[in-house]
Coordinates of C-alpha atoms in Angstrom, one line a residue:
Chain A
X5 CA 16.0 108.9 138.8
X6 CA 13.8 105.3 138.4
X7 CA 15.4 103.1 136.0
X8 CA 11.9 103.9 133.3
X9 CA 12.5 107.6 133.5
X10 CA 16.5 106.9 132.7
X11 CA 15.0 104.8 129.9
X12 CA 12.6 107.3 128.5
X13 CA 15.7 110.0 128.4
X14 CA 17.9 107.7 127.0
X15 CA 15.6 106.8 124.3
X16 CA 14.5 110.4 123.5
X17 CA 18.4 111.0 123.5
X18 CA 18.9 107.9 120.8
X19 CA 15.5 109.6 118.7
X20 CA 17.4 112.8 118.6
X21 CA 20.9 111.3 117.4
X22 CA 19.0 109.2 114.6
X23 CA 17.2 112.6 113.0
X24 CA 20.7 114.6 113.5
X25 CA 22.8 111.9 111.7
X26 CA 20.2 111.9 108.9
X27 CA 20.2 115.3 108.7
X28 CA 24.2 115.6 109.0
X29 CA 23.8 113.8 105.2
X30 CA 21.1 115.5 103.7
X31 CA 23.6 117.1 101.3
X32 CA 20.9 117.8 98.9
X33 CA 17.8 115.6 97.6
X34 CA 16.6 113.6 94.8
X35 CA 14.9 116.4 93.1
X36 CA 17.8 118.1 92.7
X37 CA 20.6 114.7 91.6
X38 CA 17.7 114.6 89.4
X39 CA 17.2 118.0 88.0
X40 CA 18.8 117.3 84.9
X41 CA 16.6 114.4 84.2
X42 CA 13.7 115.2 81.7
X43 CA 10.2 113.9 83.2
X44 CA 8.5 111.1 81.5
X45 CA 6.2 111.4 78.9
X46 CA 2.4 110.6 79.3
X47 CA 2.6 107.0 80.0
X48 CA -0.4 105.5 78.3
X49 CA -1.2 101.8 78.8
X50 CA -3.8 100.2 77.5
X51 CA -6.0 97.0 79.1
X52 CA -5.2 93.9 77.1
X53 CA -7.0 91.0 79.0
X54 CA -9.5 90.8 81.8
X55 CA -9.3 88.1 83.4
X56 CA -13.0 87.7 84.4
X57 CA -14.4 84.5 86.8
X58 CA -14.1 85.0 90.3
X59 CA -17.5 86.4 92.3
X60 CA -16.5 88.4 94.6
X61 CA -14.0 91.3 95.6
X62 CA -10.2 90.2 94.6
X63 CA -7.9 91.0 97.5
X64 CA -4.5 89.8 96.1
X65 CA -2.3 88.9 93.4
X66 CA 1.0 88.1 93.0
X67 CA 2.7 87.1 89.1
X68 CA 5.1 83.8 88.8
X69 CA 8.4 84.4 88.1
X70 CA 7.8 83.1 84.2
X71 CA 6.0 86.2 83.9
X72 CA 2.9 84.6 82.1
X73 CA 0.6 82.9 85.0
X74 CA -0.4 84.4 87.8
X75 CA -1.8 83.6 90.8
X76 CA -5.3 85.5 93.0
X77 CA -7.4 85.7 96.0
X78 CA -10.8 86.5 96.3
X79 CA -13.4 86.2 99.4
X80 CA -15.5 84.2 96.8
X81 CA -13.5 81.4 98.4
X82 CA -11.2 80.6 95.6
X83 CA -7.7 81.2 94.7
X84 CA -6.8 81.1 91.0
X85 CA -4.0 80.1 89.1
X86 CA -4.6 82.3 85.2
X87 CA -2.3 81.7 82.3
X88 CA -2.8 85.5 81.7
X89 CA -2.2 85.5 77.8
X90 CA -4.7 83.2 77.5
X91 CA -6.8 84.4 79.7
X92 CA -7.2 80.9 80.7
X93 CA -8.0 79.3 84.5
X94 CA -4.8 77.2 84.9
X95 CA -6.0 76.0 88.0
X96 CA -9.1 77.1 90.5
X97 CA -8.2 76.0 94.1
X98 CA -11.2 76.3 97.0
X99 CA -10.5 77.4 100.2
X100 CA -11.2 76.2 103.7
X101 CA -11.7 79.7 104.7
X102 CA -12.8 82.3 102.4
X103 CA -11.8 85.7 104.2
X104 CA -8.4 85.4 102.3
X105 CA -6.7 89.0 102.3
X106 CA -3.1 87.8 99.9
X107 CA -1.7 85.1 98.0
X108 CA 1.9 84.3 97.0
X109 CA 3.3 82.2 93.7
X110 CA 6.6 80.5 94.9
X111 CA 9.3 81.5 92.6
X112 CA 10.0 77.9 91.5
X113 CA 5.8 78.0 90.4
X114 CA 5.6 74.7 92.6
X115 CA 3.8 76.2 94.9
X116 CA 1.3 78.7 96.2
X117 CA 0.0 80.4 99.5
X118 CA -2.3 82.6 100.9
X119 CA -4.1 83.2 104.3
X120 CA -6.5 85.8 106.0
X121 CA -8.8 86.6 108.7
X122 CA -8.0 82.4 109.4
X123 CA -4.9 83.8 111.2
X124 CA -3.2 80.6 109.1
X125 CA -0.6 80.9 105.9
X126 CA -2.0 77.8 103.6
X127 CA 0.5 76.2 101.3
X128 CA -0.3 74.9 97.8
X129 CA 1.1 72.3 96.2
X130 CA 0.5 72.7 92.6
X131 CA 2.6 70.0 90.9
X132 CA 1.4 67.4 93.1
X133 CA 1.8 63.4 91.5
X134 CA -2.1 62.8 90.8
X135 CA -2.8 66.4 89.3
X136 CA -5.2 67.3 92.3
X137 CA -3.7 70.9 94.2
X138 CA -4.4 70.1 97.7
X139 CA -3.4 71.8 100.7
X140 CA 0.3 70.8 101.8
X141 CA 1.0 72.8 105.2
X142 CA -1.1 75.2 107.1
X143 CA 1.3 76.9 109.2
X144 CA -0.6 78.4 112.5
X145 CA 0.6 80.6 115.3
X146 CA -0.1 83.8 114.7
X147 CA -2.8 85.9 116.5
X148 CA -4.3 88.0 113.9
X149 CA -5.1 88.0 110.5
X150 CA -2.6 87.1 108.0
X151 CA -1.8 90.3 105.3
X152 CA 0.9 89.6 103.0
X153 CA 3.3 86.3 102.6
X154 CA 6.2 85.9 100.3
X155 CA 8.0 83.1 99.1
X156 CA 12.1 82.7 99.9
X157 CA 12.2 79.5 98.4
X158 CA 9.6 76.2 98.4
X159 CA 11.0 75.6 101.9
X160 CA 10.6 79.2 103.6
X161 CA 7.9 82.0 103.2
X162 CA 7.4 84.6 105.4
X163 CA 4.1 86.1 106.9
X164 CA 2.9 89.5 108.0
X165 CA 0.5 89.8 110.2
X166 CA -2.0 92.0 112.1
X167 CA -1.0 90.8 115.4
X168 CA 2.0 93.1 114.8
X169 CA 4.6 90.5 113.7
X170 CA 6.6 88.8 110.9
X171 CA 7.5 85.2 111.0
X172 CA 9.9 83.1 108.8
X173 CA 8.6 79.9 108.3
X174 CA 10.0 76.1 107.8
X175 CA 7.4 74.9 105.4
X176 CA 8.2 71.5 105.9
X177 CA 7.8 71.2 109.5
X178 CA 5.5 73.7 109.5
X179 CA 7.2 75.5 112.4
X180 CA 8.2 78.8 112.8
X181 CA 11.8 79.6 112.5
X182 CA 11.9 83.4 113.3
X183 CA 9.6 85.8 114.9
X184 CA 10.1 89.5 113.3
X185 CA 8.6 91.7 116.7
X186 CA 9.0 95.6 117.0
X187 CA 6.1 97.2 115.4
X188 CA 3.5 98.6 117.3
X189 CA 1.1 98.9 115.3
X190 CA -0.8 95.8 112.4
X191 CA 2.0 94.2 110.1
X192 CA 0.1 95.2 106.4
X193 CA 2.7 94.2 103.6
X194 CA 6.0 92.5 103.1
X195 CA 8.6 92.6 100.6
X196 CA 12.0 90.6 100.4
X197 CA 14.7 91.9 99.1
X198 CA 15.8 90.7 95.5
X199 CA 19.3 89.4 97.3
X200 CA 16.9 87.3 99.4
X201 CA 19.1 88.6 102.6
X202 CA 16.3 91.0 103.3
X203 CA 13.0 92.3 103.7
X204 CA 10.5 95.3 104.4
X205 CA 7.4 95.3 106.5
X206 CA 4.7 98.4 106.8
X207 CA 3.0 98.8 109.1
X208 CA 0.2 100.9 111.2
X209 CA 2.2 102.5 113.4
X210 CA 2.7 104.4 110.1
X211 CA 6.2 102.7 110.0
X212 CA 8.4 100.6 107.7
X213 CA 10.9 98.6 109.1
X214 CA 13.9 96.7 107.2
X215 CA 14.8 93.3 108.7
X216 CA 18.0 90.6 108.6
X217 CA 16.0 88.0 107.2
X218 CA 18.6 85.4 108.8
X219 CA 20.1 87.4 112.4
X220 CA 16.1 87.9 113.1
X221 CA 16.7 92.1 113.7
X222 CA 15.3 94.8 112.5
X223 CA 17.9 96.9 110.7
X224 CA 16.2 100.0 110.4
X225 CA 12.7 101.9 110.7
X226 CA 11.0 104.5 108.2
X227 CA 9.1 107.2 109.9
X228 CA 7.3 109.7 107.6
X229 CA 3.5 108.7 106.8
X230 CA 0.9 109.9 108.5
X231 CA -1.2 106.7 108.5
X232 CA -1.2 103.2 108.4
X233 CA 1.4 101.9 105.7
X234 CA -0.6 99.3 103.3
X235 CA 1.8 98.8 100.7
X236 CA 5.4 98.1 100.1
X237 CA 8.1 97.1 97.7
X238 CA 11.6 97.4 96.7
X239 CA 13.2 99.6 94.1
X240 CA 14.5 97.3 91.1
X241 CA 18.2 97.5 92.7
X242 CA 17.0 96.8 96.1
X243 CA 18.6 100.0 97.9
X244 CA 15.5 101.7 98.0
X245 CA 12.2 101.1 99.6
X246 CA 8.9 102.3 98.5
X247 CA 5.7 102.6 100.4
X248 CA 2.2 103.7 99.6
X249 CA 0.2 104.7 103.1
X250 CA -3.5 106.2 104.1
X251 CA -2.3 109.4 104.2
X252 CA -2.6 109.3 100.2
X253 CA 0.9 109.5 99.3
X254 CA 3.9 107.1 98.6
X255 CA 7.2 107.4 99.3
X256 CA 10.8 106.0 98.7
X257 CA 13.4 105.8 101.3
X258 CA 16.9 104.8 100.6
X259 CA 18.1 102.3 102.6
X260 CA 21.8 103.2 102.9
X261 CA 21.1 107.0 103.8
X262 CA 18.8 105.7 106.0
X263 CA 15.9 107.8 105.1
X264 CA 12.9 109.6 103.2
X265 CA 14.0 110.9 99.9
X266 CA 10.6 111.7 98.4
X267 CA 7.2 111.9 98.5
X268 CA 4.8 111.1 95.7
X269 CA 1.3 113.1 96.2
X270 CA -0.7 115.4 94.3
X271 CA -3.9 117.9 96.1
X272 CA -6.1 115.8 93.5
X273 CA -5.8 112.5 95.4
X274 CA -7.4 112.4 98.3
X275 CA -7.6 108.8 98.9
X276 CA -5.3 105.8 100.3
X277 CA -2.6 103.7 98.3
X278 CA -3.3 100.3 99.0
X279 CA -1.0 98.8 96.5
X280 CA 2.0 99.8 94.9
X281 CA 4.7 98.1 92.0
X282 CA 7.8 99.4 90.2
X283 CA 8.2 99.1 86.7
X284 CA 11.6 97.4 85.7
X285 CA 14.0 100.1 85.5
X286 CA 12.0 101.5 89.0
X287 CA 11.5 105.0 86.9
X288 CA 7.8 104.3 87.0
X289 CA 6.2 103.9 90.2
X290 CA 2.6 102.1 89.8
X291 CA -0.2 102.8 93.1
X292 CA -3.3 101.4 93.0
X293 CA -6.1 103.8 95.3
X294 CA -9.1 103.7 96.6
X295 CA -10.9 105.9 94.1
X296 CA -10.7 102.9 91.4
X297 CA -7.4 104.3 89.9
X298 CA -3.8 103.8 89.2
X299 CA -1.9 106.5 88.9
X300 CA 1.6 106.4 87.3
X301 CA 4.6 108.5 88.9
X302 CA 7.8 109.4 87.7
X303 CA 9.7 108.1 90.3
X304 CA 12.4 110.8 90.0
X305 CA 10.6 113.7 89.2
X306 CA 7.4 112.8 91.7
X307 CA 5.0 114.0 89.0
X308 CA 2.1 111.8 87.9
X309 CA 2.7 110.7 84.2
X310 CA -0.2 108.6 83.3
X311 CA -3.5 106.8 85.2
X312 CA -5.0 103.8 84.4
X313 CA -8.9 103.7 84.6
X314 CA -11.1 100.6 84.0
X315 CA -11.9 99.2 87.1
X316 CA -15.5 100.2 88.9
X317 CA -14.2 99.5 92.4
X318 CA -10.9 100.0 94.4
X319 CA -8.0 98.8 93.0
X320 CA -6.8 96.1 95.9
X321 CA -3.5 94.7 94.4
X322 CA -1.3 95.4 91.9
X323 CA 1.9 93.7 90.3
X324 CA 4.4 94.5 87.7
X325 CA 5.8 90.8 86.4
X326 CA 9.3 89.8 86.1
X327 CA 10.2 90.5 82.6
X328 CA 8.5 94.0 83.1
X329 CA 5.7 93.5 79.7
X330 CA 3.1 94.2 81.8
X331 CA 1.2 94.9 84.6
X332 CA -1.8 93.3 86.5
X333 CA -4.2 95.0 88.7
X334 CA -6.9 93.1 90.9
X335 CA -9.8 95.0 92.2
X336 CA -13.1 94.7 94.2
X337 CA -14.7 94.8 90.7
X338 CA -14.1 91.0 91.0
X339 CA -12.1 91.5 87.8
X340 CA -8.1 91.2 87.1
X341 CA -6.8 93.2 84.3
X342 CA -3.7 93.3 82.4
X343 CA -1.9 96.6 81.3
X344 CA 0.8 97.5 79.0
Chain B
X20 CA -0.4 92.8 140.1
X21 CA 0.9 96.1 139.7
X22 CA 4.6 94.6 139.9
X23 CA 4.2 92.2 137.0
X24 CA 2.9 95.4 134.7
X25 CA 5.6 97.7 136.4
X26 CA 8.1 94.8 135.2
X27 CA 7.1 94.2 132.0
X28 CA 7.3 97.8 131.1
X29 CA 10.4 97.6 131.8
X30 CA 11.2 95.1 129.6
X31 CA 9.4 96.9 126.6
X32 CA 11.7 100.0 127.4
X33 CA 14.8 98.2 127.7
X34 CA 14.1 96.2 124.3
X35 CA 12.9 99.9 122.8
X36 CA 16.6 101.5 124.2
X37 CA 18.5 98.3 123.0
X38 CA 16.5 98.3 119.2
X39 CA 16.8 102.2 119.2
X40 CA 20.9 101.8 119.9
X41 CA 21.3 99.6 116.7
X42 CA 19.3 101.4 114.5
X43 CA 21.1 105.0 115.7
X44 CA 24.7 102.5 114.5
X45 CA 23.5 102.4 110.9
X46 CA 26.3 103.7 108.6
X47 CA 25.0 106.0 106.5
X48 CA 25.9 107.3 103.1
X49 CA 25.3 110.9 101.6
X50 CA 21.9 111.4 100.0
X51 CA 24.5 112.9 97.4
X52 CA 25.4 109.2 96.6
X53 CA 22.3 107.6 97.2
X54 CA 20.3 109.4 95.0
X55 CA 22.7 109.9 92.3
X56 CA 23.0 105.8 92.3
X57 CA 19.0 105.7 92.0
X58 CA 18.6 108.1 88.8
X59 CA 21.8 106.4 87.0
X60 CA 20.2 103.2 87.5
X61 CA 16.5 104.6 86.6
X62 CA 18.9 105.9 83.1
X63 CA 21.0 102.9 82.2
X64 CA 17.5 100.1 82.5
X65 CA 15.3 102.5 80.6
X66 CA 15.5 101.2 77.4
X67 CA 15.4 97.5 79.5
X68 CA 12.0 99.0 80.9
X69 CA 9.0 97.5 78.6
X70 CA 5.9 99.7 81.0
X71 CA 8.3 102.4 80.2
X72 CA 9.5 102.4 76.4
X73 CA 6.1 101.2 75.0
X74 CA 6.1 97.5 74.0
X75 CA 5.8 97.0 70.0
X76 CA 2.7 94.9 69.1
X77 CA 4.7 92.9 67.3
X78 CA 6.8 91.7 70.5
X79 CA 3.4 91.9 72.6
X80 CA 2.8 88.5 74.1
X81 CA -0.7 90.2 75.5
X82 CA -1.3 91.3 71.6
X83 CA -2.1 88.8 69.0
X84 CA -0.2 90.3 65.9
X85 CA -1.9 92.3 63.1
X86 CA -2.1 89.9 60.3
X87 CA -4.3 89.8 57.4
X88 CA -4.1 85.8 55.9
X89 CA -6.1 85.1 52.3
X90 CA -5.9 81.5 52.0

């Protein structure tokens, strides 16, 4: 037997001993741990600012950690900075390139990023001595566009990207510190862990993969979806993953049984997630879809509690801040909107 | 030509057989445990969970309060 045929057997052989240990502790499911569990009641939220000024279709957002400015990305060219109970432009930062697909808010609220079809992550500097935000790193080196960057600390942030990879950056230097490789397919969203030892990527090989933020491995991959993976975030107690795919469902996976535990869909939505954030507690599951909505799942039960309708375009990004008071959706609408 | 694609196939197999090997070494816990962990913390944060309790419009930083002044 050539050494590629051994290979192909022995990783067919590994496939099947990965299903048949999940399976060995499938000793029931979440619908049934959670069968005493009432559902939720109609969760009904109501839009309490707009945040109206950008021109063109929003593509990201991403709250600070004080839970009261926020940061977005539009191809008008312009990332801005909005105190969002004022409604206020805290700051309005133009961009070299304006094909910008996400944007990050460090947690310290130094500091912001974002990046697109430039293939580049650009760093903010926010707090900087004369009062001017100019740019304080570009970091270069991947080979497609950039889709989603988070924040470790003002020192680190970590890219996705569509040529297939994650990379942990040294923000200083401006050099790369780890390359994440092992999807096959574009790198769409990024999540770290709250523990900061971790973090999620999907992808479209219709995978998500957990990775050791500091041993550079991948830990485990997600199978399930049947399309590309756009969105992606951690359960409040970071031991559960949650994804939002094409195939117009989410799903959560639990990272220590190492596999799917539920699927969140309904025959009425036909269309892709392309965001997705958990409320506080992680009982409420928020997608944004292409069909202008958000719906609202009960993230035990898997039935839809509540949509959220006011946007005349897809909803693009969505984000549930820190203290959990409210949530923020972004949309092609050109409008951000603020829901509790 | 041939040799260098033969040979870097090779490599992409070995690194898929070597990444496949970890990920089969995962310790994993009962779904029993797992998801029993996930609804007791969904129960304990609820009332914690603003989105999910409703948020008084009194403590509504997004809501001016309803007040009437006569001055």
């Amino acid at each position: 037997m050539g050494e590629m045929e051994q290979l192909r057997k022995e990783a067919e052989s590994l496939k099947d001993q990965i299903n048949a240990a999940r399976k060995a502790v499938q000793d029931t499911t979440l619908q049934e741990a959670a069968a005493g569990v009432a559902v939720v009641g109609r969760v009904q939220m109501k839009t309490r600012k707009t945040l109206r000024g950008h021109l063109a279709k929003i593509y990201a957002m991403h709250w600070a950690t004080d839970s009261k400015l926020c940061v977005s990305a539009s191809q008008d060219g312009k990332l801005i900075v909005w105190d969002s109970v004022t409604t206020n432009k805290v700051n309005a930062i133009p961009l070299k390139s304006s094909w910008v697909m996400t944007c990050a808010y460090a947690p310290s609220g130094n500091l912001v990023a974002c990046g697109g079809l430039d293939n580049m992550c650009s760093i903010y500097n926010l707090k900087g001595k004369d009062g001017n935000v100019k740019v304080m790193r570009e970091l270069a080196a991947h080979t497609g566009y950039l889709s989603c960057c988070r924040f470790i600390s003002d020192t680190e942030i970590i890219t996705s990207s569509g040529d297939c990879t994650c990379i942990l950056w040294d923000i200083e230097t401006g050099t790369q510190k780890t390359v994440y490789a092992g999807h096959q397919g574009d790198c769409m969203s990024l999540a770290v862990s709250p523990d900061f030892n971790f973090f999620i990527s999907g992808a479209c090989d219709f995978t998500s993969k957990l990775w050791d933020i500091r041993e550079g491995t991948c830990r485990q991959t997600f199978p399930g979806h049947e399309s590309d993976v756009n969105a992606i975030g951690f359960f409040p107690n970071g031991n559960a993953v949650i994804t939002g795919s094409d195939d117009t469902t989410c799903k959560l996976f639990d990272l220590r049984a190492d596999q799917e535990l539920i699927t969140y869909q309904d025959s009425s939505v036909m269309c892709g997630v392309t965001s997705l954030a958990p409320s506080l507690s992680g009982r409420l599951i928020l997608a944004g879809y292409d069909d202008f909505n958000v719906n609202i799942w009960d993230a035990l039960k898997a039935e839809r509690v509540g949509v959220l309708a006011g946007h005349d375009n897809r909803v693009s990004c969505i984000g549930v801040s820190a203290d959990g008071m409210a949530c923020c959706t972004g949309s092609w609408d050109s409008f951000l909107k603020i829901w509790n | 030509m041939s040799n260098n694609n033969a040979s870097s196939n090779l490599v992409v197999a070995q690194r898929a057989v070597k990444q496949l090997r970890i990920e089969a070494g995962v310790r994993r816990i009962k779904v029993s445990q797992a998801a029993a962990e996930l609804r007791n913390f969904c129960l304990q944060n609820a009332s914690k969970d603003p989105l999910l309790m409703g948020v008084p419009s009194s403590d509504n930083p997004f809501r001016p309060p309803k007040s009437c002044s006569l001055f």
